[in-house]
Coordinates of C-alpha atoms in Angstrom, one line a residue:
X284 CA 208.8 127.5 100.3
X285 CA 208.3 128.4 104.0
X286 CA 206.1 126.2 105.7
X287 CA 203.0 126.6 108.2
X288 CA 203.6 130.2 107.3
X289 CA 201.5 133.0 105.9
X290 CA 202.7 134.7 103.1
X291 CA 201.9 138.3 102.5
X292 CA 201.9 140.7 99.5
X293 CA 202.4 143.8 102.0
X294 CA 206.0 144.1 101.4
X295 CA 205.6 143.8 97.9
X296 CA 202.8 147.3 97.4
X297 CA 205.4 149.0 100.1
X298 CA 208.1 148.5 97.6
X299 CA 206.0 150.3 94.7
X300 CA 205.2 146.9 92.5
X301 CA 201.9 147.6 91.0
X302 CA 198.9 146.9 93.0
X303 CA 196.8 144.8 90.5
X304 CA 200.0 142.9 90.1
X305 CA 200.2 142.2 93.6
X306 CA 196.9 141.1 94.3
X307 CA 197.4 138.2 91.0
X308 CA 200.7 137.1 93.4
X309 CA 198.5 137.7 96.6
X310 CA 195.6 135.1 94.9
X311 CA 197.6 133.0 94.5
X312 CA 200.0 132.8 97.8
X313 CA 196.4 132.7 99.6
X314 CA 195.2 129.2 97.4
X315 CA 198.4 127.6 98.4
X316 CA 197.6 128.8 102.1
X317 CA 194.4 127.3 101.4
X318 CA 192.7 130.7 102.3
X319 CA 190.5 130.5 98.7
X320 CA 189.3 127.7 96.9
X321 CA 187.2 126.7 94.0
X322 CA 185.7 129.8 92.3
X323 CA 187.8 132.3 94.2
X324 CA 191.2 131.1 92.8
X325 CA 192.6 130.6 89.7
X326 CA 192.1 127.0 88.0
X327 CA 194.7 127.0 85.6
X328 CA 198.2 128.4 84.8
X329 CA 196.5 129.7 81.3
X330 CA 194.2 132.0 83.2
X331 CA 197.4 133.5 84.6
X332 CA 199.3 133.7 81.6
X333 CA 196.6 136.0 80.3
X334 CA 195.8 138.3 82.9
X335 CA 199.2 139.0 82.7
X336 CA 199.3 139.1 79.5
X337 CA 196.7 142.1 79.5
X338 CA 198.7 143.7 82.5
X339 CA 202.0 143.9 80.0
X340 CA 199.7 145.1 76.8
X341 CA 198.0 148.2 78.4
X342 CA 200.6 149.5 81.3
X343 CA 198.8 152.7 81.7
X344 CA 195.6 150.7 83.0
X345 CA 196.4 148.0 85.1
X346 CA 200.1 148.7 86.3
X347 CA 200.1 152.4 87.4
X348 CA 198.6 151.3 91.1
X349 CA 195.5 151.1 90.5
X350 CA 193.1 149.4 92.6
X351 CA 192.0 146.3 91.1
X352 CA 188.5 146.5 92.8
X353 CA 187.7 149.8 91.1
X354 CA 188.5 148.9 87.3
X355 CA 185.4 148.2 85.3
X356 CA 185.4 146.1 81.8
X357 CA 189.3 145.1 82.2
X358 CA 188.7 141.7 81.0
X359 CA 191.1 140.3 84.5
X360 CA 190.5 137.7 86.1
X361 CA 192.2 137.6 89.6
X362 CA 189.6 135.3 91.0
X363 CA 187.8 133.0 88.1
X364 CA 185.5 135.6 87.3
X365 CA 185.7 138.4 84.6
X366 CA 185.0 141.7 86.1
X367 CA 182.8 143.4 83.9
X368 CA 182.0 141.1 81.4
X369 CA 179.3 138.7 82.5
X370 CA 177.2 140.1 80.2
X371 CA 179.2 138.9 77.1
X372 CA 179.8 135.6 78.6
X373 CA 175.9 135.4 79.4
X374 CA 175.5 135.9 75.7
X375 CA 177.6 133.6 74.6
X376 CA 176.1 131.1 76.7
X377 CA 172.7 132.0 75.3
X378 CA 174.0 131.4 71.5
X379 CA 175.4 128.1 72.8
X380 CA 171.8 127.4 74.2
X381 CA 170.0 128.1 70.6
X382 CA 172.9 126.1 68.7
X383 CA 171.0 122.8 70.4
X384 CA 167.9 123.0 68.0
X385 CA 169.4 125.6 65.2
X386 CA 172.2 127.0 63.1
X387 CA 171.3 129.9 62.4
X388 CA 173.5 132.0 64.7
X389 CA 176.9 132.8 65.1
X390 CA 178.6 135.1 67.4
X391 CA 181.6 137.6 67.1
X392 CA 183.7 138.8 69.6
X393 CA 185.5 142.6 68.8
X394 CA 188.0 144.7 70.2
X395 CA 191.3 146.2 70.6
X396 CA 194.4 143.9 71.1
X397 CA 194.5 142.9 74.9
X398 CA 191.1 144.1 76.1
X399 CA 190.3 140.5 77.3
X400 CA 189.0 138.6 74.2
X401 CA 190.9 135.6 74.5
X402 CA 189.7 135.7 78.0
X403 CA 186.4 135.8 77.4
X404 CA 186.9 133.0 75.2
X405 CA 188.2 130.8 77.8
X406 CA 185.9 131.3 80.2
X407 CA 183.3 130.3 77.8
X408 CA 185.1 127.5 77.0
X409 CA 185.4 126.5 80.5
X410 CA 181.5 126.4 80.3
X411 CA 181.1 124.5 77.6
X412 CA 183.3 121.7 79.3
X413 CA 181.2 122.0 81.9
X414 CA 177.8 120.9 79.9
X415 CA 180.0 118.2 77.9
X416 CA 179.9 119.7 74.9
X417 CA 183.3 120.0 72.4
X418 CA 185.5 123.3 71.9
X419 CA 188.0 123.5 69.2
X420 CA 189.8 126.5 68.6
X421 CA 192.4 127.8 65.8
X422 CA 193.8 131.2 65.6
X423 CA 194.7 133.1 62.1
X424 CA 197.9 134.3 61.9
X425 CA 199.4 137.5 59.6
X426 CA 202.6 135.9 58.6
X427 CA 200.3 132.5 57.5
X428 CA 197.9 134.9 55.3
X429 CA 199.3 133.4 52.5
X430 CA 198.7 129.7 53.6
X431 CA 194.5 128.5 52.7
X432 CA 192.6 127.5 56.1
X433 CA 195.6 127.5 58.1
X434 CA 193.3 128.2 61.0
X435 CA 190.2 126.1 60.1
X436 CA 192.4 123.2 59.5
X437 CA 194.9 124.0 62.6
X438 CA 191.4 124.1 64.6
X439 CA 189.9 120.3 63.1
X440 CA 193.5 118.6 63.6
X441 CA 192.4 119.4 67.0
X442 CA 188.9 118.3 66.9
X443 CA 190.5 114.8 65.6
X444 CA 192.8 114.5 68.7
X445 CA 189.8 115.1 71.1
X446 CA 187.8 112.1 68.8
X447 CA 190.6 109.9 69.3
X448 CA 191.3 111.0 73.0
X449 CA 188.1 109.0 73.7
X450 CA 189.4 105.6 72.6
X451 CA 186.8 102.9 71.7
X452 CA 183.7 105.1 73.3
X453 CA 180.4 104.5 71.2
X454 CA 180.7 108.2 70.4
X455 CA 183.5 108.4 68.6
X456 CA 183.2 105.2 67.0
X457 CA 180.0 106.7 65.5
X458 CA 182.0 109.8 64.6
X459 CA 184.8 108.1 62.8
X460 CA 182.3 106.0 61.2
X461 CA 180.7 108.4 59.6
X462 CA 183.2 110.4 58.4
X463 CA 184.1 107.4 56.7
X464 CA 181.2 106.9 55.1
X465 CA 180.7 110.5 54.2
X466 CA 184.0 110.9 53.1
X467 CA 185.4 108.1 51.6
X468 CA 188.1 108.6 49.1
X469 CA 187.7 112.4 49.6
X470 CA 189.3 111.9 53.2
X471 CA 193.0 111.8 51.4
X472 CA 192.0 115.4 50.0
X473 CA 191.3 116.5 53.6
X474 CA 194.1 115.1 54.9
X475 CA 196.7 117.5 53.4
X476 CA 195.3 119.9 55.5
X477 CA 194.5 117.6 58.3
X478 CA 196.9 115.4 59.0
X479 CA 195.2 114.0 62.2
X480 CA 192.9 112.0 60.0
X481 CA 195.0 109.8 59.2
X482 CA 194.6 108.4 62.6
X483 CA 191.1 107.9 62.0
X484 CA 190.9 106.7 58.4
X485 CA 195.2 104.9 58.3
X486 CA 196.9 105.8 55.7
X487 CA 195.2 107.1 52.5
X488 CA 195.6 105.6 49.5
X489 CA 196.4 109.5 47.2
X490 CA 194.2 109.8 44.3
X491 CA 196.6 111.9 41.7
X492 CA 193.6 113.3 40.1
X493 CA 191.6 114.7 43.1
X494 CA 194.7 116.2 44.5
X495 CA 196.0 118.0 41.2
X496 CA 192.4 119.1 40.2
X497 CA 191.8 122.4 38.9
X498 CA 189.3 123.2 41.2
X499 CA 191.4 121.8 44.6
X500 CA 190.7 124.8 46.5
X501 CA 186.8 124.7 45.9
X502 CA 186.7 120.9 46.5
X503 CA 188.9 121.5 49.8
X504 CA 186.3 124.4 51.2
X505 CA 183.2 122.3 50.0
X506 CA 185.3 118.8 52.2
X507 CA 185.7 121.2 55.1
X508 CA 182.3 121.8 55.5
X509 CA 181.0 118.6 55.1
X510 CA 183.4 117.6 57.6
X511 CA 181.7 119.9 60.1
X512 CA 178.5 119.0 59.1
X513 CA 178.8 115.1 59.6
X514 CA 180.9 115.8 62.9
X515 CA 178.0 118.0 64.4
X516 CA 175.4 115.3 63.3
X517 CA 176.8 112.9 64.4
X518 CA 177.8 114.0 68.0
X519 CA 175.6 114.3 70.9
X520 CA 177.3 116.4 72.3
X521 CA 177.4 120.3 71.0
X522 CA 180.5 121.2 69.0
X523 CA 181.7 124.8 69.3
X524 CA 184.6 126.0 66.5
X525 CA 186.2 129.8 67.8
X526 CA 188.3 131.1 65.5
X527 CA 190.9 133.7 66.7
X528 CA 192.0 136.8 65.2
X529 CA 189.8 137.1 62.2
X530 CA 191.0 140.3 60.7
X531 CA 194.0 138.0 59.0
X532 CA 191.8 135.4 57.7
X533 CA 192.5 134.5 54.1
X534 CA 190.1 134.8 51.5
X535 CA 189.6 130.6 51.2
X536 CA 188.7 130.4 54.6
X537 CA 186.1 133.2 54.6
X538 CA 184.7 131.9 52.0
X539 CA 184.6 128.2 54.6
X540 CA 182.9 130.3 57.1
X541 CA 179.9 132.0 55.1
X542 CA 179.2 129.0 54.0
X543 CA 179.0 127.0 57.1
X544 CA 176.7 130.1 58.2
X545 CA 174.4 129.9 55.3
X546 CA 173.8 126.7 53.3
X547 CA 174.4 124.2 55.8
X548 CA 172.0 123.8 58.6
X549 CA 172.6 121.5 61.2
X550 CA 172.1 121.8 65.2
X551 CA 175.0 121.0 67.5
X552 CA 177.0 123.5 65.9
X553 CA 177.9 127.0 66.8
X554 CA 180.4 129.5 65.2
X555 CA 182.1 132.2 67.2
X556 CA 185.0 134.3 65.8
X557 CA 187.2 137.2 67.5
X558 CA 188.8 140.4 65.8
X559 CA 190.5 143.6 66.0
X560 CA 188.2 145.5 64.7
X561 CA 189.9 149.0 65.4
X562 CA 192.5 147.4 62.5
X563 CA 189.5 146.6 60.1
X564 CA 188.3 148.9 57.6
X565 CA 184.0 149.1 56.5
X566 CA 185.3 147.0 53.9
X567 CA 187.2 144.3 55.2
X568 CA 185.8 141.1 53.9
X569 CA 184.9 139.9 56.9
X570 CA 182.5 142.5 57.3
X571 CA 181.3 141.7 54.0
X572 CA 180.7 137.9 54.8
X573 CA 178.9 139.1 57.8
X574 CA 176.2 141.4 55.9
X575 CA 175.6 138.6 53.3
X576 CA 175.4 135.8 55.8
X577 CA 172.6 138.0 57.7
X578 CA 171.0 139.0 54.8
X579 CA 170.3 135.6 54.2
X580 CA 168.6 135.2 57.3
X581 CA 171.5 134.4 59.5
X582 CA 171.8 135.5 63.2
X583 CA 174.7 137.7 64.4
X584 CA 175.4 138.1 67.6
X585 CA 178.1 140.5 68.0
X586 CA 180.3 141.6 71.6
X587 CA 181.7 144.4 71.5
X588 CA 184.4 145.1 74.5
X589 CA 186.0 148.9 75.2

């Protein structure tokens, strides 16, 4: 480091690196010099990580010196602000709103690979935080197609690290209490999927017949939802579940999702989801779930970002 000493990007532009990656390095050299704060500057190393992560995936539009004041709908960050897409984050926070009294909307976030999803997604996670209510997250993968709610499950391990992150608070001892009563000896069914709740409930006694049942895969999607609908119940505090990459969801889990959009209503709870759709035919089956689910009175909001 070099200290009591401004440091300048100038040298950098003059030696032909790319302008918007310049002004990233210039945010940040100006928050160390204590130039920027709060809102102005980045707040985490994540939000860097993924601007530059969308400078690496689309070259022609954010590394050919392009002034970074003049791009529209890039999804970058630069300060802690998306240019161009308060609109989609104003929606989202809207949904979030309406998921206090009802259940009855769900929101879905499309575009092309690196045209700022994932961003998007933070930044409305960072708002959540913000009003105390809970984000969990799990992400679909295509090599783990093959493997039933790999991203459901991936995303309530998580939810159960957050529950015991509190310790002894009221609040999760209300939440662990009633999935203990809701569950009962069902729990060791869910926990081959989610091994986190076996910090809540110790270790499970296995029931041979529940877990070799013909119909495992039906009793699994039917546990899954009930898990979310005593955990969103129970909670004060609004649970949010974002699901990542939907275009590679397996069938089990899509089948999770319509019906945690459709037969179970319960406040506190709010569904968002992210694809590619540019790599999703009219007939992909999530398209499918979404038509049904809507024609059955459900509300879609959907984001579109070009």
């Amino acid at each position: 480091t070099i200290p009591h000493q401004k440091l300048s990007i100038e040298s950098l532009k003059m030696n032909g690196i790319p302008f918007t990656l310049c002004d990233l390095i210039g945010n940040m050299l100006d928050n160390i010099n204590g130039d920027i704060v709060g809102d102005e500057s980045y707040r985490r190393m994540t939000d860097v990580r993924n601007d530059l992560k969308l400078m690496i995936e689309n070259p022609e539009r954010f590394l050919l010196n392009v002034d970074v004041e003049k791009i529209s709908n890039s999804g970058l960050e630069l300060t802690d602000t998306i240019y161009g897409q308060e609109n989609e984050l104003s929606l989202l926070k809207q949904c979030y709103k309406r998921s206090h009294s009802r259940s009855d909307g769900f929101a879905i976030i499309a575009g092309p690979s690196g045209i700022g999803k994932t961003v998007l997604a933070n930044q409305f996670e960072e708002f959540v935080s913000s009003k105390e209510g809970i984000f969990i997250e799990g992400k679909f993968d295509q090599l783990q197609q093959s493997t039933p709610f790999h991203a459901i499950a991936s995303a309530f391990n998580e939810y159960c690290n957050v529950l015991l992150s509190d310790g002894a608070s009221s609040q999760s001892i209300a939440v662990a209490s009633a999935l203990r009563e809701s569950l009962g000896q069902d729990a060791c069914c869910l926990g081959k999927v989610i091994p986190n709740l076996s910090m809540i409930f110790g270790d499970f006694e296995e029931d041979e017949e529940l877990l070799n049942c013909v119909n495992a895969q039906r009793r699994l999607q039917y546990l899954l939802c009930r898990f979310v609908e005593v955990i969103s119940s129970s909670s004060s505090n609004p649970i949010v579940l974002f699901l990542d990459d939907l275009q590679w969801a397996d069938p089990a889990s899509i089948t999770v999702i319509h019906h945690l959009l459709v037969t179970s209503r319960f406040s506190r709870f709010l569904f968002i989801g992210s694809c590619r759709d540019e790599e999703m035919g009219q007939n992909h089956p999530i398209w499918n779930m979404i038509a049904s689910v809507q024609s059955l009175g459900a509300h879609a909001t959907t984001i579109k970002l070009q």
